[in-house]
């Protein structure tokens, strides 16, 4: 694991928009407002984080909605930050989901109605997810298949149940007592199994998409507030090589003017 006090300089690159492949489903509630914002804003604030699949293709680790927005707008090129699982610059973890403003009983009633989900009490190693209710009940949600496409489809159905009827909060907390203290209107905590980098790449290549907001990528040296001119990405006239040469000139100018600063601290951001 790489030390957070020794993160590398971000590798920023401009690539074909069609070269990006998501590993998770698009969040439809967030996509359209993002499309409208990109159309009206002068700069790209935060770029997708990607890992290489091949020399010219990438899996989107974070920023699927942004890359999909670029595709919907027919922008030929997109700014990305390239990271590597193998180099240790990115860690793969999972988010937990907290189901808020709903009751655990109502959640369970809706889950029971799903045709491809088996609900068992207690912990089961092959579960798609575990549900811890505020009253202490522990349930395992299982699918009767080992096929990636089918398991991902069932998982999307599970998450859709509370996306439709409750408020979904993501958290890195896994201790129920801390979760209930933090989310006072939380009714249930959904915990997902650990994923491996190969699972993320396979989900992208096979289009066996995970639901949004489960995979959690911790990037050492993540570039934030890049604010790169969107006109430079929209313009179809320059070649990809010319655009990347202009990007490097822009980066060198930022460094020369001391406009890029590195923070080693773990941070909370309040303007999302």
PDB file of C-alpha atoms in Angstrom:
ATOM      1  CA  UNK A   1       0.000   0.000   0.000  1.00  0.00           C
ATOM      2  CA  UNK A   2       1.353   3.412  -0.946  1.00  0.00           C
ATOM      3  CA  UNK A   3       1.960   5.985   1.763  1.00  0.00           C
ATOM      4  CA  UNK A   4      -0.416   8.930   1.557  1.00  0.00           C
ATOM      5  CA  UNK A   5       2.538  11.206   2.248  1.00  0.00           C
ATOM      6  CA  UNK A   6       4.269  10.087  -0.940  1.00  0.00           C
ATOM      7  CA  UNK A   7       1.555  10.153  -3.603  1.00  0.00           C
ATOM      8  CA  UNK A   8       2.710  10.514  -7.221  1.00  0.00           C
ATOM      9  CA  UNK A   9       1.944  13.490  -9.447  1.00  0.00           C
ATOM     10  CA  UNK A  10      -1.418  12.834 -11.169  1.00  0.00           C
ATOM     11  CA  UNK A  11      -1.221  11.353 -14.662  1.00  0.00           C
ATOM     12  CA  UNK A  12      -3.690  13.431 -16.678  1.00  0.00           C
ATOM     13  CA  UNK A  13      -4.490  12.528 -20.257  1.00  0.00           C
ATOM     14  CA  UNK A  14      -7.017  13.339 -22.969  1.00  0.00           C
ATOM     15  CA  UNK A  15      -8.511  10.284 -24.706  1.00  0.00           C
ATOM     16  CA  UNK A  16     -11.410   9.351 -26.948  1.00  0.00           C
ATOM     17  CA  UNK A  17     -14.653   9.446 -24.987  1.00  0.00           C
ATOM     18  CA  UNK A  18     -15.659   6.088 -26.471  1.00  0.00           C
ATOM     19  CA  UNK A  19     -12.522   4.508 -24.980  1.00  0.00           C
ATOM     20  CA  UNK A  20     -14.030   4.645 -21.465  1.00  0.00           C
ATOM     21  CA  UNK A  21     -16.056   1.702 -20.149  1.00  0.00           C
ATOM     22  CA  UNK A  22     -18.095   1.870 -16.917  1.00  0.00           C
ATOM     23  CA  UNK A  23     -18.130  -0.946 -14.382  1.00  0.00           C
ATOM     24  CA  UNK A  24     -21.309   0.268 -12.688  1.00  0.00           C
ATOM     25  CA  UNK A  25     -24.764   1.339 -13.751  1.00  0.00           C
ATOM     26  CA  UNK A  26     -25.407   5.017 -14.402  1.00  0.00           C
ATOM     27  CA  UNK A  27     -27.277   6.913 -11.710  1.00  0.00           C
ATOM     28  CA  UNK A  28     -30.134   8.285 -13.829  1.00  0.00           C
ATOM     29  CA  UNK A  29     -31.108  10.847 -11.172  1.00  0.00           C
ATOM     30  CA  UNK A  30     -27.653  12.438 -11.354  1.00  0.00           C
ATOM     31  CA  UNK A  31     -26.939  12.083 -15.079  1.00  0.00           C
ATOM     32  CA  UNK A  32     -29.314  14.630 -16.636  1.00  0.00           C
ATOM     33  CA  UNK A  33     -28.431  17.488 -14.240  1.00  0.00           C
ATOM     34  CA  UNK A  34     -24.770  16.728 -14.924  1.00  0.00           C
ATOM     35  CA  UNK A  35     -25.333  16.905 -18.696  1.00  0.00           C
ATOM     36  CA  UNK A  36     -26.977  20.314 -18.294  1.00  0.00           C
ATOM     37  CA  UNK A  37     -24.176  21.543 -16.039  1.00  0.00           C
ATOM     38  CA  UNK A  38     -21.445  20.473 -18.456  1.00  0.00           C
ATOM     39  CA  UNK A  39     -23.237  22.263 -21.280  1.00  0.00           C
ATOM     40  CA  UNK A  40     -23.281  25.531 -19.337  1.00  0.00           C
ATOM     41  CA  UNK A  41     -19.944  25.471 -17.485  1.00  0.00           C
ATOM     42  CA  UNK A  42     -16.655  26.737 -18.951  1.00  0.00           C
ATOM     43  CA  UNK A  43     -14.426  24.120 -17.309  1.00  0.00           C
ATOM     44  CA  UNK A  44     -14.316  20.450 -16.380  1.00  0.00           C
ATOM     45  CA  UNK A  45     -13.972  20.560 -12.602  1.00  0.00           C
ATOM     46  CA  UNK A  46     -13.176  16.909 -11.786  1.00  0.00           C
ATOM     47  CA  UNK A  47     -12.128  14.288 -14.313  1.00  0.00           C
ATOM     48  CA  UNK A  48     -13.014  10.585 -14.275  1.00  0.00           C
ATOM     49  CA  UNK A  49     -10.512   8.255 -12.606  1.00  0.00           C
ATOM     50  CA  UNK A  50      -9.665   5.303 -14.859  1.00  0.00           C
ATOM     51  CA  UNK A  51      -7.413   2.242 -15.052  1.00  0.00           C
ATOM     52  CA  UNK A  52      -6.101   0.748 -18.307  1.00  0.00           C
ATOM     53  CA  UNK A  53      -7.755  -2.331 -19.799  1.00  0.00           C
ATOM     54  CA  UNK A  54      -5.506  -2.217 -22.870  1.00  0.00           C
ATOM     55  CA  UNK A  55      -3.256   0.333 -24.579  1.00  0.00           C
ATOM     56  CA  UNK A  56      -6.272   2.353 -25.717  1.00  0.00           C
ATOM     57  CA  UNK A  57      -9.205   1.260 -23.513  1.00  0.00           C
ATOM     58  CA  UNK A  58      -9.972   2.148 -19.897  1.00  0.00           C
ATOM     59  CA  UNK A  59     -12.322   1.078 -17.112  1.00  0.00           C
ATOM     60  CA  UNK A  60     -13.907   3.978 -15.236  1.00  0.00           C
ATOM     61  CA  UNK A  61     -13.254   3.555 -11.513  1.00  0.00           C
ATOM     62  CA  UNK A  62     -14.884   6.815 -10.453  1.00  0.00           C
ATOM     63  CA  UNK A  63     -16.820   9.255 -12.618  1.00  0.00           C
ATOM     64  CA  UNK A  64     -19.131   7.015 -14.656  1.00  0.00           C
ATOM     65  CA  UNK A  65     -21.816   9.701 -14.767  1.00  0.00           C
ATOM     66  CA  UNK A  66     -19.307  12.263 -16.073  1.00  0.00           C
ATOM     67  CA  UNK A  67     -18.035   9.972 -18.820  1.00  0.00           C
ATOM     68  CA  UNK A  68     -21.609   9.056 -19.791  1.00  0.00           C
ATOM     69  CA  UNK A  69     -22.527  12.752 -19.905  1.00  0.00           C
ATOM     70  CA  UNK A  70     -19.659  13.389 -22.342  1.00  0.00           C
ATOM     71  CA  UNK A  71     -20.867  10.500 -24.506  1.00  0.00           C
ATOM     72  CA  UNK A  72     -24.454  11.809 -24.516  1.00  0.00           C
ATOM     73  CA  UNK A  73     -23.182  15.246 -25.547  1.00  0.00           C
ATOM     74  CA  UNK A  74     -21.104  13.691 -28.358  1.00  0.00           C
ATOM     75  CA  UNK A  75     -17.902  15.265 -27.074  1.00  0.00           C
ATOM     76  CA  UNK A  76     -15.117  13.488 -28.977  1.00  0.00           C
ATOM     77  CA  UNK A  77     -12.526  13.685 -26.199  1.00  0.00           C
ATOM     78  CA  UNK A  78     -12.459  13.664 -22.409  1.00  0.00           C
ATOM     79  CA  UNK A  79      -9.895  14.470 -19.733  1.00  0.00           C
ATOM     80  CA  UNK A  80      -9.041  11.540 -17.441  1.00  0.00           C
ATOM     81  CA  UNK A  81      -6.686  10.670 -14.611  1.00  0.00           C
ATOM     82  CA  UNK A  82      -4.990   7.325 -15.155  1.00  0.00           C
ATOM     83  CA  UNK A  83      -4.180   5.182 -12.113  1.00  0.00           C
ATOM     84  CA  UNK A  84      -3.025   1.601 -11.697  1.00  0.00           C
ATOM     85  CA  UNK A  85      -4.159  -1.177  -9.415  1.00  0.00           C
ATOM     86  CA  UNK A  86      -0.774  -2.862  -9.857  1.00  0.00           C
ATOM     87  CA  UNK A  87       1.260   0.225  -8.936  1.00  0.00           C
ATOM     88  CA  UNK A  88      -0.488   0.559  -5.589  1.00  0.00           C
ATOM     89  CA  UNK A  89      -1.772   4.073  -6.271  1.00  0.00           C
ATOM     90  CA  UNK A  90      -5.407   2.999  -5.881  1.00  0.00           C
ATOM     91  CA  UNK A  91      -7.124   0.825  -3.271  1.00  0.00           C
ATOM     92  CA  UNK A  92     -10.408  -0.957  -3.882  1.00  0.00           C
ATOM     93  CA  UNK A  93     -12.954  -0.993  -1.071  1.00  0.00           C
ATOM     94  CA  UNK A  94     -16.751  -0.947  -0.823  1.00  0.00           C
ATOM     95  CA  UNK A  95     -19.305   1.561   0.365  1.00  0.00           C
ATOM     96  CA  UNK A  96     -22.010   0.493   2.778  1.00  0.00           C
ATOM     97  CA  UNK A  97     -25.554   1.745   2.120  1.00  0.00           C
ATOM     98  CA  UNK A  98     -27.711   3.185   4.877  1.00  0.00           C
ATOM     99  CA  UNK A  99     -31.451   3.004   4.155  1.00  0.00           C
ATOM    100  CA  UNK A 100     -32.990   6.141   5.647  1.00  0.00           C
ATOM    101  CA  UNK A 101     -36.494   7.570   5.975  1.00  0.00           C
ATOM    102  CA  UNK A 102     -38.083   4.146   5.611  1.00  0.00           C
ATOM    103  CA  UNK A 103     -38.781   1.170   7.877  1.00  0.00           C
ATOM    104  CA  UNK A 104     -36.796  -2.057   7.964  1.00  0.00           C
ATOM    105  CA  UNK A 105     -40.023  -4.076   7.794  1.00  0.00           C
ATOM    106  CA  UNK A 106     -41.093  -2.294   4.621  1.00  0.00           C
ATOM    107  CA  UNK A 107     -37.661  -2.883   3.110  1.00  0.00           C
ATOM    108  CA  UNK A 108     -37.825  -6.611   3.894  1.00  0.00           C
ATOM    109  CA  UNK A 109     -41.366  -6.903   2.497  1.00  0.00           C
ATOM    110  CA  UNK A 110     -40.180  -5.468  -0.824  1.00  0.00           C
ATOM    111  CA  UNK A 111     -37.089  -7.685  -0.893  1.00  0.00           C
ATOM    112  CA  UNK A 112     -39.222 -10.785  -0.297  1.00  0.00           C
ATOM    113  CA  UNK A 113     -41.142  -9.936  -3.478  1.00  0.00           C
ATOM    114  CA  UNK A 114     -38.004 -10.121  -5.635  1.00  0.00           C
ATOM    115  CA  UNK A 115     -38.184 -13.422  -7.567  1.00  0.00           C
ATOM    116  CA  UNK A 116     -34.450 -14.171  -7.680  1.00  0.00           C
ATOM    117  CA  UNK A 117     -33.521 -13.329  -4.088  1.00  0.00           C
ATOM    118  CA  UNK A 118     -33.375 -15.768  -1.180  1.00  0.00           C
ATOM    119  CA  UNK A 119     -33.439 -14.214   2.297  1.00  0.00           C
ATOM    120  CA  UNK A 120     -31.784 -16.079   5.160  1.00  0.00           C
ATOM    121  CA  UNK A 121     -31.087 -15.141   8.766  1.00  0.00           C
ATOM    122  CA  UNK A 122     -27.499 -14.714   9.881  1.00  0.00           C
ATOM    123  CA  UNK A 123     -24.246 -14.401   7.976  1.00  0.00           C
ATOM    124  CA  UNK A 124     -23.622 -16.401   4.771  1.00  0.00           C
ATOM    125  CA  UNK A 125     -20.315 -16.272   2.928  1.00  0.00           C
ATOM    126  CA  UNK A 126     -21.846 -16.382  -0.558  1.00  0.00           C
ATOM    127  CA  UNK A 127     -24.409 -13.611   0.037  1.00  0.00           C
ATOM    128  CA  UNK A 128     -24.735 -10.720  -2.406  1.00  0.00           C
ATOM    129  CA  UNK A 129     -25.271  -8.451   0.586  1.00  0.00           C
ATOM    130  CA  UNK A 130     -26.118  -8.488   4.290  1.00  0.00           C
ATOM    131  CA  UNK A 131     -28.807  -6.351   5.894  1.00  0.00           C
ATOM    132  CA  UNK A 132     -28.437  -5.252   9.511  1.00  0.00           C
ATOM    133  CA  UNK A 133     -31.638  -3.713  10.866  1.00  0.00           C
ATOM    134  CA  UNK A 134     -31.649  -1.091  13.586  1.00  0.00           C
ATOM    135  CA  UNK A 135     -33.338  -3.596  15.908  1.00  0.00           C
ATOM    136  CA  UNK A 136     -30.393  -6.019  15.477  1.00  0.00           C
ATOM    137  CA  UNK A 137     -31.783  -8.464  12.904  1.00  0.00           C
ATOM    138  CA  UNK A 138     -29.151  -9.727  10.430  1.00  0.00           C
ATOM    139  CA  UNK A 139     -30.295 -11.001   7.039  1.00  0.00           C
ATOM    140  CA  UNK A 140     -28.326 -12.457   4.127  1.00  0.00           C
ATOM    141  CA  UNK A 141     -29.487 -11.828   0.548  1.00  0.00           C
ATOM    142  CA  UNK A 142     -28.509 -14.626  -1.820  1.00  0.00           C
ATOM    143  CA  UNK A 143     -28.875 -15.328  -5.542  1.00  0.00           C
ATOM    144  CA  UNK A 144     -29.057 -18.887  -6.875  1.00  0.00           C
ATOM    145  CA  UNK A 145     -26.379 -18.367  -9.509  1.00  0.00           C
ATOM    146  CA  UNK A 146     -22.647 -17.840  -9.859  1.00  0.00           C
ATOM    147  CA  UNK A 147     -22.958 -16.155 -13.260  1.00  0.00           C
ATOM    148  CA  UNK A 148     -21.573 -12.596 -13.132  1.00  0.00           C
ATOM    149  CA  UNK A 149     -24.306 -11.145 -15.346  1.00  0.00           C
ATOM    150  CA  UNK A 150     -27.099 -12.713 -13.311  1.00  0.00           C
ATOM    151  CA  UNK A 151     -25.588 -11.874  -9.900  1.00  0.00           C
ATOM    152  CA  UNK A 152     -25.057  -8.258 -10.936  1.00  0.00           C
ATOM    153  CA  UNK A 153     -28.621  -8.065 -12.262  1.00  0.00           C
ATOM    154  CA  UNK A 154     -30.008  -9.361  -8.948  1.00  0.00           C
ATOM    155  CA  UNK A 155     -27.837  -6.914  -7.021  1.00  0.00           C
ATOM    156  CA  UNK A 156     -29.173  -4.043  -9.124  1.00  0.00           C
ATOM    157  CA  UNK A 157     -32.731  -5.161  -8.305  1.00  0.00           C
ATOM    158  CA  UNK A 158     -31.920  -5.196  -4.585  1.00  0.00           C
ATOM    159  CA  UNK A 159     -30.466  -1.684  -4.589  1.00  0.00           C
ATOM    160  CA  UNK A 160     -33.327  -0.391  -6.759  1.00  0.00           C
ATOM    161  CA  UNK A 161     -35.822  -1.386  -4.031  1.00  0.00           C
ATOM    162  CA  UNK A 162     -34.547   1.212  -1.577  1.00  0.00           C
ATOM    163  CA  UNK A 163     -33.431   3.713  -4.204  1.00  0.00           C
ATOM    164  CA  UNK A 164     -37.085   4.062  -5.203  1.00  0.00           C
ATOM    165  CA  UNK A 165     -38.664   4.255  -1.756  1.00  0.00           C
ATOM    166  CA  UNK A 166     -36.039   5.504   0.708  1.00  0.00           C
ATOM    167  CA  UNK A 167     -33.113   7.873   0.986  1.00  0.00           C
ATOM    168  CA  UNK A 168     -29.842   6.094   0.265  1.00  0.00           C
ATOM    169  CA  UNK A 169     -26.780   7.289   2.152  1.00  0.00           C
ATOM    170  CA  UNK A 170     -23.316   5.904   1.454  1.00  0.00           C
ATOM    171  CA  UNK A 171     -20.882   5.403   4.312  1.00  0.00           C
ATOM    172  CA  UNK A 172     -17.488   3.890   5.004  1.00  0.00           C
ATOM    173  CA  UNK A 173     -18.667   2.992   8.515  1.00  0.00           C
ATOM    174  CA  UNK A 174     -19.311  -0.692   9.166  1.00  0.00           C
ATOM    175  CA  UNK A 175     -20.041  -0.700  12.915  1.00  0.00           C
ATOM    176  CA  UNK A 176     -23.852  -0.539  13.246  1.00  0.00           C
ATOM    177  CA  UNK A 177     -23.644   1.450  16.491  1.00  0.00           C
ATOM    178  CA  UNK A 178     -21.640   4.178  14.735  1.00  0.00           C
ATOM    179  CA  UNK A 179     -23.981   4.090  11.759  1.00  0.00           C
ATOM    180  CA  UNK A 180     -27.120   4.577  13.892  1.00  0.00           C
ATOM    181  CA  UNK A 181     -25.429   7.415  15.769  1.00  0.00           C
ATOM    182  CA  UNK A 182     -24.453   9.157  12.532  1.00  0.00           C
ATOM    183  CA  UNK A 183     -27.650   8.481  10.580  1.00  0.00           C
ATOM    184  CA  UNK A 184     -30.418   8.947  13.110  1.00  0.00           C
ATOM    185  CA  UNK A 185     -33.138   8.242  10.535  1.00  0.00           C
ATOM    186  CA  UNK A 186     -31.378   5.070   9.327  1.00  0.00           C
ATOM    187  CA  UNK A 187     -33.437   1.884   9.378  1.00  0.00           C
ATOM    188  CA  UNK A 188     -31.058  -0.644   7.823  1.00  0.00           C
ATOM    189  CA  UNK A 189     -27.395  -1.001   6.954  1.00  0.00           C
ATOM    190  CA  UNK A 190     -26.547  -2.843   3.714  1.00  0.00           C
ATOM    191  CA  UNK A 191     -23.045  -4.357   3.658  1.00  0.00           C
ATOM    192  CA  UNK A 192     -21.552  -5.725   0.435  1.00  0.00           C
ATOM    193  CA  UNK A 193     -18.757  -8.277   0.037  1.00  0.00           C
ATOM    194  CA  UNK A 194     -15.259  -7.192  -0.948  1.00  0.00           C
ATOM    195  CA  UNK A 195     -14.487  -6.939  -4.647  1.00  0.00           C
ATOM    196  CA  UNK A 196     -11.165  -7.536  -6.377  1.00  0.00           C
ATOM    197  CA  UNK A 197      -9.706  -5.440  -9.220  1.00  0.00           C
ATOM    198  CA  UNK A 198     -10.395  -8.345 -11.592  1.00  0.00           C
ATOM    199  CA  UNK A 199     -14.091  -8.144 -10.651  1.00  0.00           C
ATOM    200  CA  UNK A 200     -14.217  -4.466 -11.612  1.00  0.00           C
ATOM    201  CA  UNK A 201     -12.484  -5.036 -14.939  1.00  0.00           C
ATOM    202  CA  UNK A 202     -14.708  -8.047 -15.705  1.00  0.00           C
ATOM    203  CA  UNK A 203     -17.841  -6.021 -14.914  1.00  0.00           C
ATOM    204  CA  UNK A 204     -16.762  -3.438 -17.498  1.00  0.00           C
ATOM    205  CA  UNK A 205     -15.676  -5.900 -20.167  1.00  0.00           C
ATOM    206  CA  UNK A 206     -18.734  -8.157 -19.769  1.00  0.00           C
ATOM    207  CA  UNK A 207     -21.156  -5.261 -19.156  1.00  0.00           C
ATOM    208  CA  UNK A 208     -22.226  -7.016 -15.960  1.00  0.00           C
ATOM    209  CA  UNK A 209     -22.600  -3.661 -14.251  1.00  0.00           C
ATOM    210  CA  UNK A 210     -22.709  -3.193 -10.488  1.00  0.00           C
ATOM    211  CA  UNK A 211     -25.287  -0.817  -9.016  1.00  0.00           C
ATOM    212  CA  UNK A 212     -23.971   2.739  -8.566  1.00  0.00           C
ATOM    213  CA  UNK A 213     -22.344   3.583  -5.264  1.00  0.00           C
ATOM    214  CA  UNK A 214     -20.947   0.215  -4.159  1.00  0.00           C
ATOM    215  CA  UNK A 215     -17.337   0.127  -5.313  1.00  0.00           C
ATOM    216  CA  UNK A 216     -15.107   2.614  -3.529  1.00  0.00           C
ATOM    217  CA  UNK A 217     -11.752   3.566  -4.996  1.00  0.00           C
ATOM    218  CA  UNK A 218      -9.268   5.327  -2.728  1.00  0.00           C
ATOM    219  CA  UNK A 219      -6.826   7.139  -4.997  1.00  0.00           C
ATOM    220  CA  UNK A 220      -3.489   8.347  -3.660  1.00  0.00           C
ATOM    221  CA  UNK A 221      -2.783  11.583  -5.488  1.00  0.00           C
ATOM    222  CA  UNK A 222      -6.322  12.195  -6.787  1.00  0.00           C
ATOM    223  CA  UNK A 223      -6.497  15.433  -8.783  1.00  0.00           C
ATOM    224  CA  UNK A 224      -9.338  17.690  -7.633  1.00  0.00           C
ATOM    225  CA  UNK A 225     -10.640  21.004  -8.928  1.00  0.00           C
ATOM    226  CA  UNK A 226      -8.628  20.688 -12.140  1.00  0.00           C
ATOM    227  CA  UNK A 227     -10.909  23.154 -13.981  1.00  0.00           C
ATOM    228  CA  UNK A 228      -9.668  22.300 -17.460  1.00  0.00           C
ATOM    229  CA  UNK A 229     -11.298  24.323 -20.300  1.00  0.00           C
ATOM    230  CA  UNK A 230     -14.212  22.391 -21.762  1.00  0.00           C
ATOM    231  CA  UNK A 231     -13.856  24.161 -25.115  1.00  0.00           C
ATOM    232  CA  UNK A 232     -10.520  22.360 -25.536  1.00  0.00           C
ATOM    233  CA  UNK A 233     -12.333  19.016 -25.201  1.00  0.00           C
ATOM    234  CA  UNK A 234     -15.392  19.944 -27.294  1.00  0.00           C
ATOM    235  CA  UNK A 235     -13.409  21.206 -30.267  1.00  0.00           C
ATOM    236  CA  UNK A 236     -13.244  18.438 -32.924  1.00  0.00           C
ATOM    237  CA  UNK A 237     -10.571  20.194 -35.023  1.00  0.00           C
ATOM    238  CA  UNK A 238      -7.294  19.454 -33.155  1.00  0.00           C
ATOM    239  CA  UNK A 239      -6.004  15.895 -33.183  1.00  0.00           C
ATOM    240  CA  UNK A 240      -5.738  13.868 -29.991  1.00  0.00           C
ATOM    241  CA  UNK A 241      -1.959  14.321 -30.081  1.00  0.00           C
ATOM    242  CA  UNK A 242      -2.341  18.102 -30.362  1.00  0.00           C
ATOM    243  CA  UNK A 243      -4.805  18.173 -27.472  1.00  0.00           C
ATOM    244  CA  UNK A 244      -2.461  16.183 -25.246  1.00  0.00           C
ATOM    245  CA  UNK A 245       0.440  18.467 -26.151  1.00  0.00           C
ATOM    246  CA  UNK A 246      -1.718  21.453 -25.142  1.00  0.00           C
ATOM    247  CA  UNK A 247      -2.648  19.663 -21.897  1.00  0.00           C
ATOM    248  CA  UNK A 248       1.024  19.144 -21.016  1.00  0.00           C
ATOM    249  CA  UNK A 249       1.766  22.808 -21.695  1.00  0.00           C
ATOM    250  CA  UNK A 250      -1.190  23.755 -19.447  1.00  0.00           C
ATOM    251  CA  UNK A 251       0.079  21.457 -16.660  1.00  0.00           C
ATOM    252  CA  UNK A 252       3.624  22.817 -16.837  1.00  0.00           C
ATOM    253  CA  UNK A 253       2.247  26.350 -16.642  1.00  0.00           C
ATOM    254  CA  UNK A 254       0.192  25.431 -13.545  1.00  0.00           C
ATOM    255  CA  UNK A 255       3.285  23.990 -11.860  1.00  0.00           C
ATOM    256  CA  UNK A 256       5.456  26.978 -12.825  1.00  0.00           C
ATOM    257  CA  UNK A 257       2.885  29.368 -11.336  1.00  0.00           C
ATOM    258  CA  UNK A 258       2.602  27.209  -8.179  1.00  0.00           C
ATOM    259  CA  UNK A 259      -1.117  26.667  -8.807  1.00  0.00           C
ATOM    260  CA  UNK A 260      -1.000  22.942  -7.983  1.00  0.00           C
ATOM    261  CA  UNK A 261      -0.825  22.030  -4.305  1.00  0.00           C
ATOM    262  CA  UNK A 262      -0.615  18.613  -2.658  1.00  0.00           C
ATOM    263  CA  UNK A 263      -2.465  17.832   0.591  1.00  0.00           C
ATOM    264  CA  UNK A 264      -1.451  14.617   2.342  1.00  0.00           C
ATOM    265  CA  UNK A 265      -4.216  14.817   4.936  1.00  0.00           C
ATOM    266  CA  UNK A 266      -7.386  12.763   4.821  1.00  0.00           C
ATOM    267  CA  UNK A 267     -10.097  15.311   4.097  1.00  0.00           C
ATOM    268  CA  UNK A 268     -13.843  15.884   4.140  1.00  0.00           C
ATOM    269  CA  UNK A 269     -15.356  17.993   1.361  1.00  0.00           C
ATOM    270  CA  UNK A 270     -18.504  19.965   2.134  1.00  0.00           C
ATOM    271  CA  UNK A 271     -19.424  21.396  -1.276  1.00  0.00           C
ATOM    272  CA  UNK A 272     -20.406  18.226  -3.167  1.00  0.00           C
TER     273      UNK A 272
END
